[in-house]
């Protein structure tokens, strides 16, 4: 990756060499008849953007020599006019990938429209009537979060002699499926207590307070964020029946903590959204002194 004064005798010799080469064009061995028997027409991978850095999968192509003489073949990949790179239905920026012929570890990625011919690549040698298997690895490593959808490219797997004479070909569609997915987290001021993020409100006073904590959501498409309050929108002193009511604003959305709040985001593209947290504390008059708390549970789901 995927991931260019001489003597008269010398001139005459060069001309003779050129004539000799023209008289003997490259050709397959007599009796070689290579046929691609089987192999998937679509090389499909699934990529989980929040669980994987790289998607890689191997695909096999079965070939047979139906002739009465030996065959020696190497692989090349062509695009035939299509720009290199996987692209989705929306026609977004193309994504690079890599193809490797695992027989000899040869990179056959068609970055320039076709893979380069490489000297010293281990060929496939088949005697008359013999079958063989070629294995290719297909790799994609997106550099950014992708929108959900199918990314694909049409290509042609060519088998040819080491000097470039075509023997057989197979069209394939290279595809990467990105599912709808979403993850979330907190950033800013908070600490972890037993693995649970905890925000210290300090001295409890009535009024609106913007916290220095933000909920963020990273998604490949639309999503839903829901929030539930253990005490239905009330800060509680320990296990007592003393409560202080409060409200929560997620970004610019008021959450109904008494029944559960929800934010729906409809989108067909990848997103990174921030939701600063703001609370409004109710009256603390005539409340018992002590520590008050509530547990909020945030849930994100892809649409």
PDB file of C-alpha atoms in Angstrom:
ATOM      1  CA  UNK A   1       0.000   0.000   0.000  1.00  0.00           C
ATOM      2  CA  UNK A   2      -4.221   0.186   0.793  1.00  0.00           C
ATOM      3  CA  UNK A   3      -3.785   1.437   2.030  1.00  0.00           C
ATOM      4  CA  UNK A   4       6.558   4.651 -11.583  1.00  0.00           C
ATOM      5  CA  UNK A   5      28.890   8.980 -29.701  1.00  0.00           C
ATOM      6  CA  UNK A   6      27.676   5.269 -30.058  1.00  0.00           C
ATOM      7  CA  UNK A   7      29.196   2.849 -32.510  1.00  0.00           C
ATOM      8  CA  UNK A   8      27.297   1.537 -35.514  1.00  0.00           C
ATOM      9  CA  UNK A   9      27.822  -2.013 -34.251  1.00  0.00           C
ATOM     10  CA  UNK A  10      26.061  -1.254 -30.965  1.00  0.00           C
ATOM     11  CA  UNK A  11      23.092   0.267 -32.750  1.00  0.00           C
ATOM     12  CA  UNK A  12      22.766  -2.764 -34.968  1.00  0.00           C
ATOM     13  CA  UNK A  13      22.843  -5.111 -32.002  1.00  0.00           C
ATOM     14  CA  UNK A  14      20.053  -3.156 -30.276  1.00  0.00           C
ATOM     15  CA  UNK A  15      17.909  -3.295 -33.384  1.00  0.00           C
ATOM     16  CA  UNK A  16      18.453  -7.034 -33.705  1.00  0.00           C
ATOM     17  CA  UNK A  17      17.407  -7.569 -30.108  1.00  0.00           C
ATOM     18  CA  UNK A  18      14.214  -5.565 -30.610  1.00  0.00           C
ATOM     19  CA  UNK A  19      13.364  -7.608 -33.687  1.00  0.00           C
ATOM     20  CA  UNK A  20      13.887 -10.867 -31.801  1.00  0.00           C
ATOM     21  CA  UNK A  21      11.553  -9.771 -28.974  1.00  0.00           C
ATOM     22  CA  UNK A  22       8.823  -8.731 -31.392  1.00  0.00           C
ATOM     23  CA  UNK A  23       8.972 -12.091 -33.123  1.00  0.00           C
ATOM     24  CA  UNK A  24       8.335 -14.022 -29.901  1.00  0.00           C
ATOM     25  CA  UNK A  25       5.311 -12.581 -27.986  1.00  0.00           C
ATOM     26  CA  UNK A  26       4.631 -13.840 -24.446  1.00  0.00           C
ATOM     27  CA  UNK A  27       2.090 -16.608 -24.191  1.00  0.00           C
ATOM     28  CA  UNK A  28       0.760 -19.161 -21.757  1.00  0.00           C
ATOM     29  CA  UNK A  29       2.256 -22.609 -21.722  1.00  0.00           C
ATOM     30  CA  UNK A  30       0.759 -24.815 -24.486  1.00  0.00           C
ATOM     31  CA  UNK A  31      -2.238 -26.731 -23.124  1.00  0.00           C
ATOM     32  CA  UNK A  32      -2.821 -24.431 -20.115  1.00  0.00           C
ATOM     33  CA  UNK A  33      -6.508 -23.644 -19.622  1.00  0.00           C
ATOM     34  CA  UNK A  34      -7.072 -22.013 -16.250  1.00  0.00           C
ATOM     35  CA  UNK A  35     -10.652 -21.637 -15.004  1.00  0.00           C
ATOM     36  CA  UNK A  36     -11.908 -19.963 -11.814  1.00  0.00           C
ATOM     37  CA  UNK A  37     -14.375 -22.486 -10.402  1.00  0.00           C
ATOM     38  CA  UNK A  38     -15.774 -20.785  -7.333  1.00  0.00           C
ATOM     39  CA  UNK A  39     -15.480 -17.955  -4.860  1.00  0.00           C
ATOM     40  CA  UNK A  40     -17.846 -15.351  -3.442  1.00  0.00           C
ATOM     41  CA  UNK A  41     -18.994 -12.652  -5.860  1.00  0.00           C
ATOM     42  CA  UNK A  42     -19.139 -10.178  -2.981  1.00  0.00           C
ATOM     43  CA  UNK A  43     -16.312  -9.922  -0.477  1.00  0.00           C
ATOM     44  CA  UNK A  44     -18.218  -8.519   2.470  1.00  0.00           C
ATOM     45  CA  UNK A  45     -16.807  -7.423   5.829  1.00  0.00           C
ATOM     46  CA  UNK A  46     -18.636  -5.965   8.815  1.00  0.00           C
ATOM     47  CA  UNK A  47     -16.902  -3.128  10.639  1.00  0.00           C
ATOM     48  CA  UNK A  48     -17.828  -2.156  14.187  1.00  0.00           C
ATOM     49  CA  UNK A  49     -16.376   1.368  14.442  1.00  0.00           C
ATOM     50  CA  UNK A  50     -16.398   1.545  18.246  1.00  0.00           C
ATOM     51  CA  UNK A  51     -15.022  -1.963  18.802  1.00  0.00           C
ATOM     52  CA  UNK A  52     -12.479  -2.325  15.982  1.00  0.00           C
ATOM     53  CA  UNK A  53      -9.561  -0.304  14.666  1.00  0.00           C
ATOM     54  CA  UNK A  54      -9.164  -2.517  11.601  1.00  0.00           C
ATOM     55  CA  UNK A  55     -11.495  -4.803   9.657  1.00  0.00           C
ATOM     56  CA  UNK A  56      -9.794  -7.759   7.958  1.00  0.00           C
ATOM     57  CA  UNK A  57     -11.133 -10.932   6.400  1.00  0.00           C
ATOM     58  CA  UNK A  58      -9.816 -13.619   4.070  1.00  0.00           C
ATOM     59  CA  UNK A  59     -11.535 -14.841   0.903  1.00  0.00           C
ATOM     60  CA  UNK A  60     -10.732 -17.901  -1.206  1.00  0.00           C
ATOM     61  CA  UNK A  61     -10.824 -18.364  -4.969  1.00  0.00           C
ATOM     62  CA  UNK A  62     -10.817 -21.948  -6.301  1.00  0.00           C
ATOM     63  CA  UNK A  63      -9.166 -22.530  -9.690  1.00  0.00           C
ATOM     64  CA  UNK A  64      -8.642 -25.568 -11.917  1.00  0.00           C
ATOM     65  CA  UNK A  65      -6.414 -26.258 -14.886  1.00  0.00           C
ATOM     66  CA  UNK A  66      -8.754 -27.847 -17.446  1.00  0.00           C
ATOM     67  CA  UNK A  67      -6.038 -28.045 -20.075  1.00  0.00           C
ATOM     68  CA  UNK A  68      -3.596 -30.814 -20.895  1.00  0.00           C
ATOM     69  CA  UNK A  69      -0.477 -28.837 -19.991  1.00  0.00           C
ATOM     70  CA  UNK A  70       0.878 -27.074 -16.873  1.00  0.00           C
ATOM     71  CA  UNK A  71      -0.207 -23.564 -15.798  1.00  0.00           C
ATOM     72  CA  UNK A  72       1.791 -20.915 -13.960  1.00  0.00           C
ATOM     73  CA  UNK A  73      -0.266 -17.919 -12.797  1.00  0.00           C
ATOM     74  CA  UNK A  74       0.048 -14.794 -10.681  1.00  0.00           C
ATOM     75  CA  UNK A  75      -2.767 -12.497  -9.550  1.00  0.00           C
ATOM     76  CA  UNK A  76      -3.536  -8.881 -10.337  1.00  0.00           C
ATOM     77  CA  UNK A  77      -6.519  -6.684  -9.479  1.00  0.00           C
ATOM     78  CA  UNK A  78      -8.049  -4.072 -11.809  1.00  0.00           C
ATOM     79  CA  UNK A  79     -10.762  -1.433 -11.434  1.00  0.00           C
ATOM     80  CA  UNK A  80     -11.297  -0.590 -15.118  1.00  0.00           C
ATOM     81  CA  UNK A  81     -11.994   3.091 -14.903  1.00  0.00           C
ATOM     82  CA  UNK A  82     -13.429   3.345 -11.393  1.00  0.00           C
ATOM     83  CA  UNK A  83     -11.623   5.565  -8.908  1.00  0.00           C
ATOM     84  CA  UNK A  84      -9.840   3.647  -6.162  1.00  0.00           C
ATOM     85  CA  UNK A  85     -11.582   3.446  -2.800  1.00  0.00           C
ATOM     86  CA  UNK A  86     -14.726   2.143  -1.120  1.00  0.00           C
ATOM     87  CA  UNK A  87     -17.670   4.535  -1.300  1.00  0.00           C
ATOM     88  CA  UNK A  88     -21.212   4.472   0.090  1.00  0.00           C
ATOM     89  CA  UNK A  89     -24.528   5.223  -1.576  1.00  0.00           C
ATOM     90  CA  UNK A  90     -24.272   8.910  -0.676  1.00  0.00           C
ATOM     91  CA  UNK A  91     -21.031   9.217  -2.649  1.00  0.00           C
ATOM     92  CA  UNK A  92     -18.974  10.457   0.289  1.00  0.00           C
ATOM     93  CA  UNK A  93     -15.191  10.564   0.259  1.00  0.00           C
ATOM     94  CA  UNK A  94     -13.647   7.264  -0.792  1.00  0.00           C
ATOM     95  CA  UNK A  95     -11.997   5.056   1.802  1.00  0.00           C
ATOM     96  CA  UNK A  96      -8.702   3.295   1.140  1.00  0.00           C
ATOM     97  CA  UNK A  97      -8.291  -0.448   1.622  1.00  0.00           C
ATOM     98  CA  UNK A  98      -5.689  -3.143   0.979  1.00  0.00           C
ATOM     99  CA  UNK A  99      -5.710  -6.491  -0.836  1.00  0.00           C
ATOM    100  CA  UNK A 100      -2.961  -9.057  -0.331  1.00  0.00           C
ATOM    101  CA  UNK A 101      -2.425 -12.329  -2.192  1.00  0.00           C
ATOM    102  CA  UNK A 102      -1.557 -14.527   0.773  1.00  0.00           C
ATOM    103  CA  UNK A 103       0.230 -17.123  -1.369  1.00  0.00           C
ATOM    104  CA  UNK A 104       3.362 -15.002  -1.410  1.00  0.00           C
ATOM    105  CA  UNK A 105       2.310 -11.995   0.638  1.00  0.00           C
ATOM    106  CA  UNK A 106       2.053  -9.862  -2.509  1.00  0.00           C
ATOM    107  CA  UNK A 107       0.237  -6.523  -2.238  1.00  0.00           C
ATOM    108  CA  UNK A 108      -2.307  -6.514  -5.095  1.00  0.00           C
ATOM    109  CA  UNK A 109      -4.168  -3.355  -4.037  1.00  0.00           C
ATOM    110  CA  UNK A 110      -5.268  -1.462  -7.200  1.00  0.00           C
ATOM    111  CA  UNK A 111      -4.306   1.999  -5.930  1.00  0.00           C
ATOM    112  CA  UNK A 112      -3.580   3.302  -9.443  1.00  0.00           C
ATOM    113  CA  UNK A 113      -6.515   1.501 -11.056  1.00  0.00           C
ATOM    114  CA  UNK A 114      -4.646  -1.794 -11.183  1.00  0.00           C
ATOM    115  CA  UNK A 115      -2.118  -3.552  -9.010  1.00  0.00           C
ATOM    116  CA  UNK A 116       1.513  -3.302 -10.043  1.00  0.00           C
ATOM    117  CA  UNK A 117       3.324  -6.281 -11.511  1.00  0.00           C
ATOM    118  CA  UNK A 118       5.868  -7.537  -9.011  1.00  0.00           C
ATOM    119  CA  UNK A 119       9.002  -9.511  -9.766  1.00  0.00           C
ATOM    120  CA  UNK A 120       9.662 -12.595  -7.681  1.00  0.00           C
ATOM    121  CA  UNK A 121       6.062 -13.153  -6.552  1.00  0.00           C
ATOM    122  CA  UNK A 122       5.331 -16.779  -5.719  1.00  0.00           C
ATOM    123  CA  UNK A 123       3.119 -18.084  -8.566  1.00  0.00           C
ATOM    124  CA  UNK A 124       0.365 -20.681  -8.572  1.00  0.00           C
ATOM    125  CA  UNK A 125       1.591 -23.800 -10.392  1.00  0.00           C
ATOM    126  CA  UNK A 126      -1.014 -26.334 -11.519  1.00  0.00           C
ATOM    127  CA  UNK A 127      -0.461 -29.485 -13.525  1.00  0.00           C
ATOM    128  CA  UNK A 128      -3.018 -30.622 -16.086  1.00  0.00           C
ATOM    129  CA  UNK A 129      -6.319 -31.358 -14.303  1.00  0.00           C
ATOM    130  CA  UNK A 130      -5.039 -30.055 -10.959  1.00  0.00           C
ATOM    131  CA  UNK A 131      -7.048 -27.785  -8.677  1.00  0.00           C
ATOM    132  CA  UNK A 132      -5.722 -25.030  -6.450  1.00  0.00           C
ATOM    133  CA  UNK A 133      -6.845 -22.399  -3.962  1.00  0.00           C
ATOM    134  CA  UNK A 134      -5.861 -18.744  -3.910  1.00  0.00           C
ATOM    135  CA  UNK A 135      -6.441 -16.778  -0.721  1.00  0.00           C
ATOM    136  CA  UNK A 136      -6.747 -13.007  -0.500  1.00  0.00           C
ATOM    137  CA  UNK A 137      -6.943 -10.819   2.599  1.00  0.00           C
ATOM    138  CA  UNK A 138      -9.147  -7.724   2.436  1.00  0.00           C
ATOM    139  CA  UNK A 139      -8.308  -5.009   4.984  1.00  0.00           C
ATOM    140  CA  UNK A 140      -9.846  -1.630   5.794  1.00  0.00           C
ATOM    141  CA  UNK A 141      -8.707   0.745   8.531  1.00  0.00           C
ATOM    142  CA  UNK A 142     -10.890   3.883   8.492  1.00  0.00           C
ATOM    143  CA  UNK A 143      -9.154   6.987   9.804  1.00  0.00           C
ATOM    144  CA  UNK A 144     -12.373   8.579  11.079  1.00  0.00           C
ATOM    145  CA  UNK A 145     -15.820   7.578  12.267  1.00  0.00           C
ATOM    146  CA  UNK A 146     -17.873   6.389   9.302  1.00  0.00           C
ATOM    147  CA  UNK A 147     -21.544   6.981   8.684  1.00  0.00           C
ATOM    148  CA  UNK A 148     -23.668   3.845   8.782  1.00  0.00           C
ATOM    149  CA  UNK A 149     -24.133   2.135   5.439  1.00  0.00           C
ATOM    150  CA  UNK A 150     -22.552  -0.072   2.804  1.00  0.00           C
ATOM    151  CA  UNK A 151     -19.209   0.979   1.303  1.00  0.00           C
ATOM    152  CA  UNK A 152     -18.208  -0.870  -1.852  1.00  0.00           C
ATOM    153  CA  UNK A 153     -16.101  -1.032  -5.008  1.00  0.00           C
ATOM    154  CA  UNK A 154     -16.268  -3.260  -8.084  1.00  0.00           C
ATOM    155  CA  UNK A 155     -13.006  -4.962  -8.998  1.00  0.00           C
ATOM    156  CA  UNK A 156     -11.666  -7.743 -11.207  1.00  0.00           C
ATOM    157  CA  UNK A 157      -9.384 -10.500  -9.925  1.00  0.00           C
ATOM    158  CA  UNK A 158      -7.136 -11.417 -12.855  1.00  0.00           C
ATOM    159  CA  UNK A 159      -4.923 -14.472 -13.151  1.00  0.00           C
ATOM    160  CA  UNK A 160      -2.155 -14.123 -15.714  1.00  0.00           C
ATOM    161  CA  UNK A 161       1.209 -15.529 -16.653  1.00  0.00           C
ATOM    162  CA  UNK A 162       4.247 -13.986 -14.946  1.00  0.00           C
ATOM    163  CA  UNK A 163       4.903 -11.990 -18.140  1.00  0.00           C
ATOM    164  CA  UNK A 164       1.352 -10.582 -18.253  1.00  0.00           C
ATOM    165  CA  UNK A 165      -0.693 -12.824 -20.550  1.00  0.00           C
ATOM    166  CA  UNK A 166      -4.304 -13.173 -19.261  1.00  0.00           C
ATOM    167  CA  UNK A 167      -5.486 -16.610 -18.189  1.00  0.00           C
ATOM    168  CA  UNK A 168      -8.732 -16.092 -16.216  1.00  0.00           C
ATOM    169  CA  UNK A 169     -10.651 -13.405 -14.364  1.00  0.00           C
ATOM    170  CA  UNK A 170     -13.381 -13.051 -11.759  1.00  0.00           C
ATOM    171  CA  UNK A 171     -15.423  -9.912 -11.005  1.00  0.00           C
ATOM    172  CA  UNK A 172     -15.963  -9.251  -7.303  1.00  0.00           C
ATOM    173  CA  UNK A 173     -17.585  -6.513  -5.257  1.00  0.00           C
ATOM    174  CA  UNK A 174     -15.502  -5.413  -2.284  1.00  0.00           C
ATOM    175  CA  UNK A 175     -17.852  -4.319   0.503  1.00  0.00           C
ATOM    176  CA  UNK A 176     -17.653  -2.953   4.032  1.00  0.00           C
ATOM    177  CA  UNK A 177     -20.852  -2.849   6.098  1.00  0.00           C
ATOM    178  CA  UNK A 178     -20.977  -0.222   8.855  1.00  0.00           C
ATOM    179  CA  UNK A 179     -23.963  -0.738  11.199  1.00  0.00           C
ATOM    180  CA  UNK A 180     -25.879   1.926  13.072  1.00  0.00           C
ATOM    181  CA  UNK A 181     -24.087   2.298  16.393  1.00  0.00           C
ATOM    182  CA  UNK A 182     -23.614   4.832  19.175  1.00  0.00           C
ATOM    183  CA  UNK A 183     -21.471   5.222  22.276  1.00  0.00           C
ATOM    184  CA  UNK A 184     -21.406   7.886  24.975  1.00  0.00           C
ATOM    185  CA  UNK A 185     -19.278   9.113  27.824  1.00  0.00           C
ATOM    186  CA  UNK A 186     -18.605  11.955  30.225  1.00  0.00           C
ATOM    187  CA  UNK A 187     -15.905  14.582  30.048  1.00  0.00           C
ATOM    188  CA  UNK A 188     -15.043  17.476  32.305  1.00  0.00           C
ATOM    189  CA  UNK A 189     -15.174  17.501  36.104  1.00  0.00           C
ATOM    190  CA  UNK A 190     -16.195  14.270  37.808  1.00  0.00           C
ATOM    191  CA  UNK A 191     -14.592  11.473  39.778  1.00  0.00           C
ATOM    192  CA  UNK A 192     -15.157   7.751  39.880  1.00  0.00           C
ATOM    193  CA  UNK A 193     -16.447   6.081  43.010  1.00  0.00           C
ATOM    194  CA  UNK A 194     -16.403   2.309  42.689  1.00  0.00           C
ATOM    195  CA  UNK A 195     -16.461   2.652  38.916  1.00  0.00           C
ATOM    196  CA  UNK A 196     -19.456   5.013  38.917  1.00  0.00           C
ATOM    197  CA  UNK A 197     -18.869   8.607  37.742  1.00  0.00           C
ATOM    198  CA  UNK A 198     -19.725  10.970  40.584  1.00  0.00           C
ATOM    199  CA  UNK A 199     -20.328  14.736  40.408  1.00  0.00           C
ATOM    200  CA  UNK A 200     -19.861  16.668  43.655  1.00  0.00           C
ATOM    201  CA  UNK A 201     -22.386  19.524  43.861  1.00  0.00           C
ATOM    202  CA  UNK A 202     -20.710  21.097  46.891  1.00  0.00           C
ATOM    203  CA  UNK A 203     -22.958  23.064  49.222  1.00  0.00           C
ATOM    204  CA  UNK A 204     -26.554  22.607  48.155  1.00  0.00           C
ATOM    205  CA  UNK A 205     -28.283  25.927  47.430  1.00  0.00           C
ATOM    206  CA  UNK A 206     -31.411  26.791  45.507  1.00  0.00           C
ATOM    207  CA  UNK A 207     -30.990  27.950  41.913  1.00  0.00           C
ATOM    208  CA  UNK A 208     -29.638  27.059  38.478  1.00  0.00           C
ATOM    209  CA  UNK A 209     -26.129  25.694  38.258  1.00  0.00           C
ATOM    210  CA  UNK A 210     -24.231  24.810  35.090  1.00  0.00           C
ATOM    211  CA  UNK A 211     -21.988  21.865  35.841  1.00  0.00           C
ATOM    212  CA  UNK A 212     -18.512  21.576  34.415  1.00  0.00           C
ATOM    213  CA  UNK A 213     -19.414  18.178  33.064  1.00  0.00           C
ATOM    214  CA  UNK A 214     -20.531  17.231  29.558  1.00  0.00           C
ATOM    215  CA  UNK A 215     -22.182  14.123  28.177  1.00  0.00           C
ATOM    216  CA  UNK A 216     -20.888  13.328  24.686  1.00  0.00           C
ATOM    217  CA  UNK A 217     -22.296  10.957  22.065  1.00  0.00           C
ATOM    218  CA  UNK A 218     -20.391   9.468  19.142  1.00  0.00           C
ATOM    219  CA  UNK A 219     -22.556   7.748  16.519  1.00  0.00           C
ATOM    220  CA  UNK A 220     -22.624   6.448  12.948  1.00  0.00           C
ATOM    221  CA  UNK A 221     -26.186   7.710  12.404  1.00  0.00           C
ATOM    222  CA  UNK A 222     -29.183   8.817  14.471  1.00  0.00           C
ATOM    223  CA  UNK A 223     -29.564   7.875  18.123  1.00  0.00           C
ATOM    224  CA  UNK A 224     -31.626   8.240  21.278  1.00  0.00           C
ATOM    225  CA  UNK A 225     -30.356   9.301  24.697  1.00  0.00           C
ATOM    226  CA  UNK A 226     -32.580   8.571  27.667  1.00  0.00           C
ATOM    227  CA  UNK A 227     -32.067   9.445  31.318  1.00  0.00           C
ATOM    228  CA  UNK A 228     -33.698   7.969  34.411  1.00  0.00           C
ATOM    229  CA  UNK A 229     -33.547   9.239  38.001  1.00  0.00           C
ATOM    230  CA  UNK A 230     -33.492   6.750  40.852  1.00  0.00           C
ATOM    231  CA  UNK A 231     -35.405   9.226  43.042  1.00  0.00           C
ATOM    232  CA  UNK A 232     -37.638  10.654  40.276  1.00  0.00           C
ATOM    233  CA  UNK A 233     -35.939  14.039  40.193  1.00  0.00           C
ATOM    234  CA  UNK A 234     -35.180  14.415  43.893  1.00  0.00           C
ATOM    235  CA  UNK A 235     -31.929  14.501  45.857  1.00  0.00           C
ATOM    236  CA  UNK A 236     -32.336  12.267  48.895  1.00  0.00           C
ATOM    237  CA  UNK A 237     -30.580  12.316  52.245  1.00  0.00           C
ATOM    238  CA  UNK A 238     -29.287   8.780  52.720  1.00  0.00           C
ATOM    239  CA  UNK A 239     -32.152   6.347  53.307  1.00  0.00           C
ATOM    240  CA  UNK A 240     -34.339   9.000  54.972  1.00  0.00           C
ATOM    241  CA  UNK A 241     -37.473  10.607  53.620  1.00  0.00           C
ATOM    242  CA  UNK A 242     -35.844  14.020  53.298  1.00  0.00           C
ATOM    243  CA  UNK A 243     -35.709  15.217  49.681  1.00  0.00           C
ATOM    244  CA  UNK A 244     -34.692  18.294  47.686  1.00  0.00           C
ATOM    245  CA  UNK A 245     -36.290  18.520  44.223  1.00  0.00           C
ATOM    246  CA  UNK A 246     -34.112  19.313  41.219  1.00  0.00           C
ATOM    247  CA  UNK A 247     -34.248  19.394  37.428  1.00  0.00           C
ATOM    248  CA  UNK A 248     -31.766  18.509  34.696  1.00  0.00           C
ATOM    249  CA  UNK A 249     -31.076  20.168  31.347  1.00  0.00           C
ATOM    250  CA  UNK A 250     -29.172  18.087  28.792  1.00  0.00           C
ATOM    251  CA  UNK A 251     -27.645  20.573  26.376  1.00  0.00           C
ATOM    252  CA  UNK A 252     -30.709  22.717  25.699  1.00  0.00           C
ATOM    253  CA  UNK A 253     -33.261  19.976  26.435  1.00  0.00           C
ATOM    254  CA  UNK A 254     -35.214  19.866  29.700  1.00  0.00           C
ATOM    255  CA  UNK A 255     -35.375  16.310  31.044  1.00  0.00           C
ATOM    256  CA  UNK A 256     -38.483  15.094  32.855  1.00  0.00           C
ATOM    257  CA  UNK A 257     -36.827  13.187  35.672  1.00  0.00           C
ATOM    258  CA  UNK A 258     -40.113  12.239  37.304  1.00  0.00           C
ATOM    259  CA  UNK A 259     -40.945   9.938  34.370  1.00  0.00           C
ATOM    260  CA  UNK A 260     -37.670   9.739  32.451  1.00  0.00           C
ATOM    261  CA  UNK A 261     -36.290  12.148  29.870  1.00  0.00           C
ATOM    262  CA  UNK A 262     -35.303  11.455  26.274  1.00  0.00           C
ATOM    263  CA  UNK A 263     -33.486  13.104  23.372  1.00  0.00           C
ATOM    264  CA  UNK A 264     -33.957  11.833  19.797  1.00  0.00           C
ATOM    265  CA  UNK A 265     -31.495  12.772  17.054  1.00  0.00           C
ATOM    266  CA  UNK A 266     -32.372  11.811  13.479  1.00  0.00           C
ATOM    267  CA  UNK A 267     -29.379  11.679  11.159  1.00  0.00           C
ATOM    268  CA  UNK A 268     -27.926   9.715   8.238  1.00  0.00           C
ATOM    269  CA  UNK A 269     -24.327  10.689   8.926  1.00  0.00           C
ATOM    270  CA  UNK A 270     -21.746  10.151  11.632  1.00  0.00           C
ATOM    271  CA  UNK A 271     -22.004  12.552  14.567  1.00  0.00           C
ATOM    272  CA  UNK A 272     -20.126  13.790  17.617  1.00  0.00           C
ATOM    273  CA  UNK A 273     -22.468  15.746  19.883  1.00  0.00           C
ATOM    274  CA  UNK A 274     -21.819  17.398  23.249  1.00  0.00           C
ATOM    275  CA  UNK A 275     -24.488  17.931  25.906  1.00  0.00           C
ATOM    276  CA  UNK A 276     -23.363  20.175  28.800  1.00  0.00           C
ATOM    277  CA  UNK A 277     -25.179  19.316  32.027  1.00  0.00           C
ATOM    278  CA  UNK A 278     -27.158  21.953  33.936  1.00  0.00           C
ATOM    279  CA  UNK A 279     -29.221  21.420  37.096  1.00  0.00           C
ATOM    280  CA  UNK A 280     -31.806  23.572  38.836  1.00  0.00           C
ATOM    281  CA  UNK A 281     -32.064  22.929  42.573  1.00  0.00           C
ATOM    282  CA  UNK A 282     -35.359  23.549  44.342  1.00  0.00           C
ATOM    283  CA  UNK A 283     -35.915  25.004  47.793  1.00  0.00           C
ATOM    284  CA  UNK A 284     -33.576  23.834  50.548  1.00  0.00           C
ATOM    285  CA  UNK A 285     -35.454  25.742  53.263  1.00  0.00           C
ATOM    286  CA  UNK A 286     -36.197  23.750  56.416  1.00  0.00           C
ATOM    287  CA  UNK A 287     -34.363  20.706  55.087  1.00  0.00           C
ATOM    288  CA  UNK A 288     -32.334  18.519  57.400  1.00  0.00           C
ATOM    289  CA  UNK A 289     -28.584  19.050  57.159  1.00  0.00           C
ATOM    290  CA  UNK A 290     -26.615  16.245  55.567  1.00  0.00           C
ATOM    291  CA  UNK A 291     -25.504  14.769  52.262  1.00  0.00           C
ATOM    292  CA  UNK A 292     -28.108  14.499  49.509  1.00  0.00           C
ATOM    293  CA  UNK A 293     -27.702  12.464  46.345  1.00  0.00           C
ATOM    294  CA  UNK A 294     -29.412  10.842  43.385  1.00  0.00           C
ATOM    295  CA  UNK A 295     -28.326   8.353  40.750  1.00  0.00           C
ATOM    296  CA  UNK A 296     -28.916   9.199  37.099  1.00  0.00           C
ATOM    297  CA  UNK A 297     -28.759   6.448  34.497  1.00  0.00           C
ATOM    298  CA  UNK A 298     -28.017   7.512  30.926  1.00  0.00           C
ATOM    299  CA  UNK A 299     -28.684   5.143  28.032  1.00  0.00           C
ATOM    300  CA  UNK A 300     -27.812   5.604  24.366  1.00  0.00           C
ATOM    301  CA  UNK A 301     -29.251   3.544  21.523  1.00  0.00           C
ATOM    302  CA  UNK A 302     -28.734   3.743  17.771  1.00  0.00           C
ATOM    303  CA  UNK A 303     -31.783   4.468  15.633  1.00  0.00           C
TER     304      UNK A 303
END
